[in-house]
Coordinates of C-alpha atoms and ligand atoms in Angstrom, one line a residue:
M1 CA 10.1 40.0 39.2
E2 CA 12.1 36.7 38.0
F3 CA 11.4 34.7 35.2
T4 CA 13.3 31.9 33.7
E5 CA 15.3 33.2 30.4
S6 CA 12.9 30.9 27.9
A7 CA 9.8 32.2 29.9
F8 CA 11.1 35.8 29.7
T9 CA 11.7 34.7 25.7
E10 CA 8.4 33.2 25.0
K11 CA 6.3 36.1 27.1
I12 CA 8.0 38.6 25.5
E13 CA 7.7 37.1 21.5
D14 CA 4.3 35.4 22.3
F15 CA 2.4 37.8 24.6
Y16 CA -1.2 36.9 23.2
H17 CA 0.1 33.2 22.9
V18 CA -0.5 33.5 18.5
S19 CA 1.4 30.3 18.5
N20 CA -1.2 28.5 20.6
L21 CA -3.2 28.5 17.1
W22 CA -0.3 26.7 15.3
T23 CA -1.0 23.6 14.4
D24 CA 2.0 20.5 14.9
E25 CA 3.4 20.7 11.6
E26 CA 3.7 25.0 11.7
R27 CA 5.3 24.2 15.6
D28 CA 7.3 22.0 13.9
V29 CA 8.8 23.3 10.6
Q30 CA 9.6 26.8 12.9
H31 CA 11.2 24.9 15.9
M32 CA 13.4 23.4 12.8
V33 CA 14.6 26.8 11.1
R34 CA 14.9 28.8 14.3
Q35 CA 17.3 25.9 15.9
F36 CA 19.6 25.8 12.3
V37 CA 19.3 30.1 12.5
D38 CA 20.5 30.0 16.1
E39 CA 23.4 27.5 15.8
H40 CA 24.8 28.2 12.7
V41 CA 23.6 32.1 11.9
K42 CA 23.1 34.2 14.8
P43 CA 26.7 33.3 16.7
Y44 CA 28.6 34.7 13.3
A45 CA 25.9 37.3 11.7
G46 CA 27.7 40.2 13.2
Q47 CA 30.4 39.1 11.7
W48 CA 29.1 38.2 8.2
W49 CA 27.4 41.2 8.2
Q50 CA 30.6 43.7 8.5
Q51 CA 32.2 41.6 5.8
G52 CA 29.3 42.6 3.6
E53 CA 29.3 39.3 2.4
F54 CA 26.7 36.7 2.2
P55 CA 28.4 33.1 3.4
P56 CA 28.2 30.9 0.1
S57 CA 28.4 28.3 3.2
L58 CA 24.8 28.7 4.2
I59 CA 23.8 28.5 0.8
P60 CA 23.4 24.3 0.7
E61 CA 22.5 24.4 4.2
L62 CA 20.0 26.2 3.2
G63 CA 18.7 24.4 0.6
R64 CA 18.3 20.6 2.9
L65 CA 17.1 23.0 5.6
G66 CA 14.2 23.1 3.0
V67 CA 13.6 26.8 3.1
F68 CA 13.8 27.3 -1.1
G69 CA 10.6 27.4 -3.3
A70 CA 9.0 24.9 -0.3
H71 CA 5.8 26.8 -1.2
L72 CA 6.1 24.9 -4.0
P73 CA 4.8 21.3 -5.4
E74 CA 7.6 18.3 -4.4
V75 CA 7.8 17.8 -8.6
Y76 CA 9.3 20.5 -8.3
G77 CA 11.8 20.2 -5.2
G78 CA 9.4 22.2 -3.1
S79 CA 7.4 20.7 0.2
N80 CA 4.0 22.1 -0.9
V81 CA 3.7 23.9 2.4
S82 CA 1.1 26.5 3.3
P83 CA 1.2 30.6 3.7
L84 CA 1.7 29.7 7.1
V85 CA 4.5 27.1 7.3
Y86 CA 5.5 29.2 4.7
G87 CA 5.7 32.7 6.7
L88 CA 6.8 31.1 9.9
M89 CA 10.0 29.8 7.9
M90 CA 10.4 33.4 6.6
Q91 CA 10.6 34.6 10.0
E92 CA 12.2 32.7 11.6
L93 CA 15.7 32.8 8.8
E94 CA 15.0 37.1 9.0
R95 CA 15.4 36.9 13.0
G96 CA 18.8 35.8 11.8
D97 CA 19.1 38.5 9.6
S98 CA 17.3 40.6 7.0
G99 CA 19.7 39.1 3.5
L100 CA 19.5 35.2 5.1
R101 CA 15.4 36.1 4.8
S102 CA 15.9 38.4 1.4
F103 CA 18.5 35.3 -0.3
A104 CA 15.2 32.8 0.9
S105 CA 12.6 35.6 -1.1
V106 CA 14.8 36.3 -3.6
Q107 CA 15.6 32.3 -4.9
G108 CA 11.9 31.0 -4.3
A109 CA 9.6 33.6 -4.2
L110 CA 10.5 35.2 -6.9
A111 CA 13.0 33.2 -9.2
M112 CA 11.6 29.6 -8.7
Y113 CA 8.1 31.3 -8.7
A114 CA 8.4 33.1 -12.1
I115 CA 9.5 30.2 -13.3
Y116 CA 6.7 27.6 -11.5
R117 CA 3.7 30.5 -12.6
Y118 CA 5.4 32.0 -16.3
G119 CA 7.4 29.2 -17.5
T120 CA 6.8 25.9 -19.4
E121 CA 6.7 22.2 -18.0
E122 CA 9.9 22.1 -19.6
Q123 CA 11.7 25.0 -18.1
R124 CA 9.9 24.3 -14.2
R125 CA 12.1 21.1 -14.0
K126 CA 15.6 22.2 -15.6
Y127 CA 15.9 24.5 -13.1
L128 CA 13.3 24.7 -10.1
P129 CA 14.6 21.1 -8.6
A130 CA 18.3 22.7 -8.7
M131 CA 17.2 26.2 -7.0
A132 CA 15.3 24.1 -4.3
L133 CA 18.6 22.9 -3.1
G134 CA 20.2 26.0 -3.6
E135 CA 22.5 24.0 -6.1
M136 CA 21.6 26.8 -8.7
I137 CA 20.9 30.4 -7.2
G138 CA 18.6 33.0 -9.5
C139 CA 17.7 36.9 -9.2
F140 CA 15.4 38.8 -10.5
G141 CA 15.9 41.9 -12.2
L142 CA 13.1 44.3 -12.0
T143 CA 14.2 47.7 -11.5
E144 CA 16.6 49.4 -13.4
P145 CA 18.9 52.7 -12.4
D146 CA 16.0 54.9 -13.6
A147 CA 12.7 53.0 -12.7
G148 CA 11.9 51.1 -9.5
S149 CA 8.6 52.7 -8.0
D150 CA 7.6 52.4 -11.7
P151 CA 8.2 49.9 -13.2
S152 CA 5.8 50.6 -16.8
S153 CA 8.5 52.9 -17.5
M154 CA 11.4 50.2 -17.7
R155 CA 14.4 50.5 -20.6
T156 CA 15.4 47.2 -21.4
R157 CA 14.5 45.9 -24.4
A158 CA 14.4 42.0 -26.2
H159 CA 14.3 42.5 -29.6
Q160 CA 12.6 39.1 -31.9
D161 CA 14.7 37.8 -34.5
R162 CA 14.9 34.3 -36.2
E163 CA 16.7 32.5 -33.2
G164 CA 14.9 34.1 -30.4
Y165 CA 15.5 37.5 -29.0
V166 CA 18.2 40.2 -28.5
I167 CA 18.4 41.9 -24.7
S168 CA 19.8 45.1 -24.1
G169 CA 19.3 47.1 -20.9
A170 CA 20.5 47.7 -17.0
K171 CA 19.1 46.6 -14.6
R172 CA 20.3 48.1 -10.7
W173 CA 19.5 47.2 -6.8
I174 CA 19.3 43.5 -7.4
T175 CA 19.3 41.0 -4.6
N176 CA 21.8 38.0 -5.4
G177 CA 22.5 39.4 -8.8
H178 CA 26.5 38.8 -9.1
I179 CA 26.7 34.7 -7.8
A180 CA 23.7 34.5 -9.7
D181 CA 23.3 31.4 -12.0
V182 CA 20.2 32.9 -14.0
A183 CA 18.3 36.2 -13.8
I184 CA 14.7 35.9 -14.2
V185 CA 16.0 39.7 -16.5
W186 CA 12.2 41.7 -17.3
A187 CA 11.9 43.7 -20.6
K188 CA 9.9 45.4 -23.3
D189 CA 9.5 42.9 -26.1
D190 CA 8.8 44.6 -30.1
T191 CA 5.1 45.8 -29.2
G192 CA 6.5 47.5 -25.6
T193 CA 4.9 44.2 -23.6
V194 CA 6.3 43.4 -20.7
R195 CA 8.4 39.7 -21.2
G196 CA 10.5 37.8 -18.5
F197 CA 13.2 35.4 -19.6
I198 CA 15.3 32.8 -17.8
V199 CA 19.4 35.0 -19.2
P200 CA 22.4 32.4 -17.7
T201 CA 25.2 35.1 -16.5
Q202 CA 27.6 33.1 -18.3
S203 CA 26.1 34.2 -21.5
Q204 CA 28.4 36.6 -23.5
G205 CA 26.9 40.2 -22.6
F206 CA 26.0 39.9 -19.6
S207 CA 27.2 41.0 -16.9
S208 CA 27.3 42.1 -13.2
R209 CA 28.8 44.5 -10.6
P210 CA 28.4 44.1 -6.6
I211 CA 27.3 47.5 -5.6
K212 CA 29.7 47.9 -2.7
T213 CA 29.1 51.0 -0.5
K214 CA 25.9 49.5 1.2
A215 CA 25.5 50.9 5.2
S216 CA 22.1 48.5 5.3
M217 CA 21.9 44.7 4.0
R218 CA 25.3 44.3 4.5
M219 CA 24.9 40.2 4.4
S220 CA 23.1 40.9 0.8
A221 CA 24.7 40.3 -2.2
T222 CA 23.2 43.3 -4.2
S223 CA 23.9 44.2 -7.6
E224 CA 24.1 46.0 -11.1
L225 CA 23.5 43.9 -14.0
Y226 CA 24.3 44.9 -17.6
L227 CA 23.1 43.5 -20.8
D228 CA 24.7 44.5 -23.7
A229 CA 22.9 42.8 -26.8
V230 CA 22.7 39.4 -24.8
R231 CA 21.8 37.2 -26.8
V232 CA 18.8 33.7 -25.6
G233 CA 16.8 31.3 -27.5
K234 CA 13.2 31.4 -27.3
E235 CA 13.5 28.7 -25.0
M236 CA 14.6 31.0 -22.6
I237 CA 11.4 33.3 -23.1
L238 CA 8.3 32.5 -19.6
P239 CA 6.0 32.1 -22.3
Q240 CA 2.9 33.1 -20.1
A241 CA 4.4 36.0 -18.7
Q242 CA 2.6 38.8 -20.5
G243 CA 2.5 42.1 -19.4
L244 CA 3.4 43.9 -15.6
G245 CA 0.8 42.3 -14.0
A246 CA 3.4 39.2 -14.4
P247 CA 6.3 40.3 -12.3
L248 CA 3.9 42.0 -9.9
S249 CA 2.3 39.0 -9.3
C250 CA 6.1 37.6 -8.3
L251 CA 6.1 40.4 -6.0
T252 CA 2.7 40.2 -4.0
Q253 CA 4.5 36.5 -3.0
A254 CA 8.5 37.8 -1.8
R255 CA 6.1 40.8 -0.3
Y256 CA 3.8 38.1 1.7
G257 CA 7.7 36.5 2.4
I258 CA 8.1 39.9 4.2
V259 CA 4.7 40.2 6.1
W260 CA 6.4 37.4 8.2
G261 CA 10.3 38.2 8.5
T262 CA 10.1 41.6 9.5
I263 CA 7.9 39.8 13.0
G264 CA 12.0 37.9 13.2
A265 CA 13.7 40.7 13.0
A266 CA 11.3 42.9 15.4
M267 CA 11.6 39.7 17.9
D268 CA 15.0 39.3 18.4
A269 CA 15.9 43.0 18.9
L270 CA 13.1 43.3 21.0
V271 CA 14.0 40.4 23.4
E272 CA 17.6 41.5 23.1
C273 CA 16.6 44.5 24.7
A274 CA 14.1 43.5 27.5
R275 CA 16.9 41.2 28.9
Y276 CA 19.2 44.1 28.6
A277 CA 16.7 46.4 30.1
S278 CA 16.4 43.9 33.3
S279 CA 20.6 44.0 33.6
R280 CA 21.6 46.7 32.8
T281 CA 21.8 49.4 36.2
A282 CA 21.5 53.0 36.4
F283 CA 20.5 54.9 39.3
E284 CA 21.4 52.0 41.7
H285 CA 18.6 50.6 39.9
P286 CA 17.9 48.2 36.3
I287 CA 16.6 50.7 33.5
A288 CA 13.8 48.1 33.1
S289 CA 12.4 49.9 36.1
K290 CA 12.2 53.5 35.1
Q291 CA 8.6 54.0 34.0
L292 CA 10.0 55.5 31.0
V293 CA 11.7 52.7 29.9
Q294 CA 8.6 50.8 30.3
E295 CA 6.6 52.4 28.4
R296 CA 9.3 51.9 25.1
I297 CA 9.1 48.5 26.0
V298 CA 5.1 48.5 26.1
D299 CA 5.4 50.3 23.0
M300 CA 7.0 48.6 20.7
Q301 CA 5.6 44.9 22.3
T302 CA 2.1 46.7 21.2
R303 CA 3.1 46.6 17.9
L304 CA 5.0 43.9 17.6
L305 CA 1.8 42.3 18.3
N306 CA 0.1 43.9 15.4
M307 CA 2.2 43.0 13.6
Q308 CA 1.4 39.0 14.3
L309 CA -2.2 39.5 14.1
M310 CA -2.5 40.4 10.7
A311 CA 0.8 38.1 9.1
R312 CA -1.5 35.4 10.6
Q313 CA -5.1 36.9 9.0
L314 CA -3.4 37.8 5.8
G315 CA -2.2 33.7 6.1
I316 CA -5.3 32.9 6.0
L317 CA -6.6 34.8 4.0
Y318 CA -4.4 33.4 0.9
Q319 CA -4.8 29.6 2.7
S320 CA -8.6 30.2 2.0
D321 CA -7.6 32.1 -2.2
Q322 CA -9.4 35.1 -0.4
L323 CA -6.0 37.4 -0.9
S324 CA -6.3 40.2 -2.8
Y325 CA -2.7 41.8 -3.6
S326 CA -4.0 45.3 -1.8
Q327 CA -4.3 43.3 2.0
V328 CA -0.6 42.1 1.4
S329 CA 0.5 45.5 1.0
M330 CA -1.4 47.1 3.6
A331 CA 0.9 43.9 6.0
K332 CA 4.1 45.0 3.5
R333 CA 3.5 48.2 3.8
H334 CA 2.3 48.3 8.1
N335 CA 5.2 45.5 9.3
A336 CA 8.3 46.5 7.8
R337 CA 7.7 49.8 9.0
A338 CA 6.8 48.6 12.4
A339 CA 9.7 46.5 12.7
L340 CA 11.9 49.5 11.3
E341 CA 10.2 51.1 14.5
I342 CA 11.3 48.9 16.9
A343 CA 15.0 47.7 16.1
R344 CA 14.9 51.8 16.3
M345 CA 13.4 52.2 19.3
A346 CA 15.5 48.7 20.9
R347 CA 18.7 50.5 19.9
E348 CA 18.0 53.3 21.9
L349 CA 17.4 51.1 25.1
L350 CA 20.9 49.8 24.3
G351 CA 22.8 53.3 25.0
G352 CA 26.4 53.6 23.4
N353 CA 26.1 49.4 23.3
G354 CA 23.3 49.6 20.4
I355 CA 25.7 51.4 17.7
S356 CA 27.6 48.2 18.5
T357 CA 26.8 45.5 15.3
D358 CA 27.3 43.1 19.0
Y359 CA 24.3 43.6 19.7
T360 CA 21.8 43.3 16.8
A361 CA 19.7 45.4 17.1
I362 CA 21.8 48.4 14.8
R363 CA 22.4 45.6 11.9
H364 CA 18.5 45.3 12.2
M365 CA 17.4 48.1 12.4
A366 CA 20.0 49.3 9.5
N367 CA 18.4 46.3 7.2
L368 CA 15.0 47.3 7.9
E369 CA 15.3 50.3 6.0
T370 CA 15.9 48.6 2.9
V371 CA 13.4 45.7 3.8
D372 CA 10.8 49.7 4.2
T373 CA 11.8 50.6 1.1
Y374 CA 11.8 47.3 -1.5
E375 CA 9.5 45.6 -3.0
G376 CA 7.8 48.5 -2.7
T377 CA 8.1 51.7 -0.7
Y378 CA 6.1 52.8 2.1
E379 CA 4.2 55.2 -0.3
I380 CA 3.5 52.7 -2.7
H381 CA 1.8 50.8 -1.2
T382 CA -0.3 53.5 0.3
L383 CA -1.1 54.6 -2.8
I384 CA -2.0 50.7 -3.6
V385 CA -4.4 50.4 -0.8
G386 CA -5.3 53.8 -1.6
R387 CA -6.3 53.0 -4.8
D388 CA -8.3 49.5 -3.6
L389 CA -9.9 51.2 -1.2
L390 CA -10.9 54.8 -2.4
G391 CA -11.1 53.8 -6.6
Y392 CA -8.8 56.5 -7.7
S393 CA -5.2 56.0 -8.8
A394 CA -3.1 59.3 -7.2
F395 CA 0.8 57.8 -8.7
Ligands
TGC401 P1 -0.8 48.6 -12.4 O1 -1.9 49.0 -13.8 O2 -1.2 48.7 -11.2 O3 -1.0 47.1 -12.8 C1 -0.6 46.0 -14.1 C2 -1.5 44.9 -14.0 O4 -0.6 44.3 -12.7 C3 -1.7 43.8 -11.8 N1 -1.4 44.2 -10.7 C4 -0.6 43.0 -9.9 N2 -0.8 41.7 -9.7 C5 -0.7 40.7 -9.1 N3 0.2 41.5 -7.6 C6 0.4 43.0 -8.1 N4 1.3 43.4 -7.0 C7 0.0 44.0 -8.6 N5 -0.1 45.1 -8.9 C8 -0.8 44.7 -10.1 C9 -2.5 45.0 -12.2 O5 -3.9 44.2 -11.8 C10 -2.4 45.1 -13.8 O6 -3.6 44.0 -14.3 P2 -4.3 44.5 -15.7 O7 -4.7 42.8 -15.8 O8 -5.3 45.0 -15.2 O9 -3.1 45.1 -16.6 O10 0.4 49.0 -13.0 P3 0.7 50.3 -12.1 O11 2.1 50.4 -14.0 O12 0.2 51.6 -12.2 O13 2.1 50.2 -11.2 C11 1.7 49.9 -10.1 C12 2.7 50.0 -9.3 C13 2.7 51.4 -9.0 C14 1.1 50.2 -8.0 C15 3.7 49.2 -9.6 O14 4.4 49.4 -10.4 C16 4.4 49.0 -8.1 O15 4.2 47.8 -7.7 N6 5.7 49.2 -7.7 C17 6.4 48.9 -6.9 C18 7.7 48.0 -7.0 C19 8.2 47.3 -6.6 O16 7.5 47.0 -5.9 N7 9.5 46.6 -7.1 C20 10.0 45.6 -6.7 C21 11.2 45.3 -6.8 S1 11.8 43.2 -7.1 C22 12.7 44.0 -4.9 O17 12.8 44.8 -4.5 C23 13.0 42.8 -4.3 S2 13.4 42.6 -2.7 C24 14.4 41.0 -2.3 C25 13.3 41.2 -1.5 O18 12.4 40.2 -1.7 O19 14.0 40.2 -0.3
FAD402 P1 12.3 56.0 -6.7 O1 10.9 55.4 -7.1 O2 12.9 56.7 -7.6 O3 11.4 56.6 -5.4 C1 12.7 57.6 -4.4 C2 10.7 58.6 -3.5 O4 9.9 58.7 -3.9 C3 11.0 57.6 -2.6 O5 10.5 57.4 -1.3 C4 9.3 57.0 -3.0 O6 8.5 56.5 -2.1 C5 8.7 58.1 -3.4 N1 8.1 58.3 -4.5 C6 8.2 57.5 -6.4 N2 6.7 57.8 -6.7 C7 6.1 58.1 -5.8 C8 4.5 58.3 -5.9 N3 4.2 58.3 -6.6 N4 4.3 58.9 -4.6 C9 4.8 59.3 -3.5 N5 6.2 58.9 -3.9 C10 6.8 57.9 -4.5 N6 14.8 45.3 -7.3 C11 14.8 44.0 -8.1 O7 14.3 44.5 -9.5 N7 15.4 43.0 -7.3 C12 15.6 42.9 -6.1 O8 16.6 41.8 -6.4 C13 16.1 44.0 -5.5 N8 16.8 43.8 -4.4 C14 17.1 44.8 -3.3 C15 18.1 45.1 -2.6 C16 17.9 46.0 -1.7 C17 19.4 46.1 -1.3 C18 17.8 47.4 -2.5 C19 17.9 49.1 -1.4 C20 16.1 47.4 -3.2 C21 16.5 46.3 -4.4 N9 15.4 46.6 -5.2 C22 15.0 45.1 -6.1 C23 14.7 47.9 -5.8 C24 14.0 47.9 -5.0 O9 12.8 47.1 -5.0 C25 13.4 49.5 -5.4 O10 14.8 50.1 -5.1 C26 12.2 50.1 -4.6 O11 11.2 49.5 -5.5 C27 12.5 51.9 -5.5 O12 12.6 51.9 -6.2 P2 13.7 53.5 -6.0 O13 14.8 53.1 -5.8 O14 13.9 53.3 -7.7 O15 13.2 54.6 -5.4

């Protein structure tokens, strides 16, 4: 059967016409970000991934596109977009590469959101507009070498004295850590309460190191942070953040973005392999005409559809202020794993070509191993949802 190129793509990406439900604004923003990613990211993503660096030239362009902290009020440099519009932005960024969406998640949903939600008005006005434009880069330091899934066991300490706080400790696996201007650092104070601090990365005693051995998320900067008695003034504490619930609430924002972003990566891998199956011949016929190939494509398509419907309903819950963090956990757990399975199947269908970054499948697949792990692993989200459904904590 013959389809035009765009009709084929539309059918694969949106088999149930979920996009018919979008408003004009949602469709326009999606189109704008998609166009940017198609022109400025997709042709180069494989090369950037191989190089193992985030291209700095993209940062001001993403700032102009308005994807950093888009959901925050305009007075702080955001555009006050709805959760559904924000989700579609993340979807389109991750069609390019998970590292691109990660940059936007960390900048907007983690670092900017922490300042917006827990900072003073002065802190908001000082940092957020510059961060929205990408003129100032932020990172979010929660995970430590010995505290990932269980951040309550963090060792980083902030000792208070007359002038402010002295912070000591180490953070590991921090996205954008070695390219950041400011780090949101989570540390326990003298009473053992988790507090958040805005730490300029030029501070004496602060150092960072890139983690270079990654076989996943290679287009993203990932780092270790060291804080050796870093002194910050009292004005650098986020005063409203008291307790582990504060960083965890930031994670809810970023996890929501991942729910959408993973749809983009899955779509990209699926469209590519469906096209490939139509043109690649084996045993004298296109492999798309083989029953076992069709079964796999149908399985992938069904997984993608589940992801889309889950994300949309989550967005509706968010927009109507009914969202719980365990609902976000269920969708993060499902969508990250489903996207990973789709990318793995896509890689398989591409045969030998599937292991080359000339195609997108293996890059998405490798990236999605990280996405399935960070912002809470699959197991941790299972336990968050299990606790909510059944009332027993099984951590
Ligand atoms: P627990 O007793 O469950 O919670 C302590 C307090 O926090 C509240 N809370 C949340 N609030 C908002 N959003 C959430 N997601 C929340 N989760 C918990 C909770 O209600 C409680 O409040 P209160 O008032 O009763 O005190 O704490 P716990 O120590 O038992 O830990 C729970 C657990 C394991 C679920 C949590 O620690 C967890 O989520 N672990 C996973 C860690 C994680 O996801 N780390 C991510 C690091 S950042 C990252 O990976 C960035 S990747 C870059 C990118 O996004 O692209
Ligand atoms: P661990 O907690 O050591 O877990 C190891 C294994 O044990 C996992 O499979 C886990 O599911 C399992 N496990 C743990 N507890 C239980 C349990 N109770 N029951 C069953 N199984 C369990 N962090 C930040 O703070 N900021 C960032 O910007 C950031 N960016 C990242 C970027 C990348 C590329 C990566 C890989 C990670 C990033 N992280 C970041 C860290 C990430 O959030 C953690 O890696 C993740 O939360 C898991 O923690 P861990 O690596 O310490 O694994």
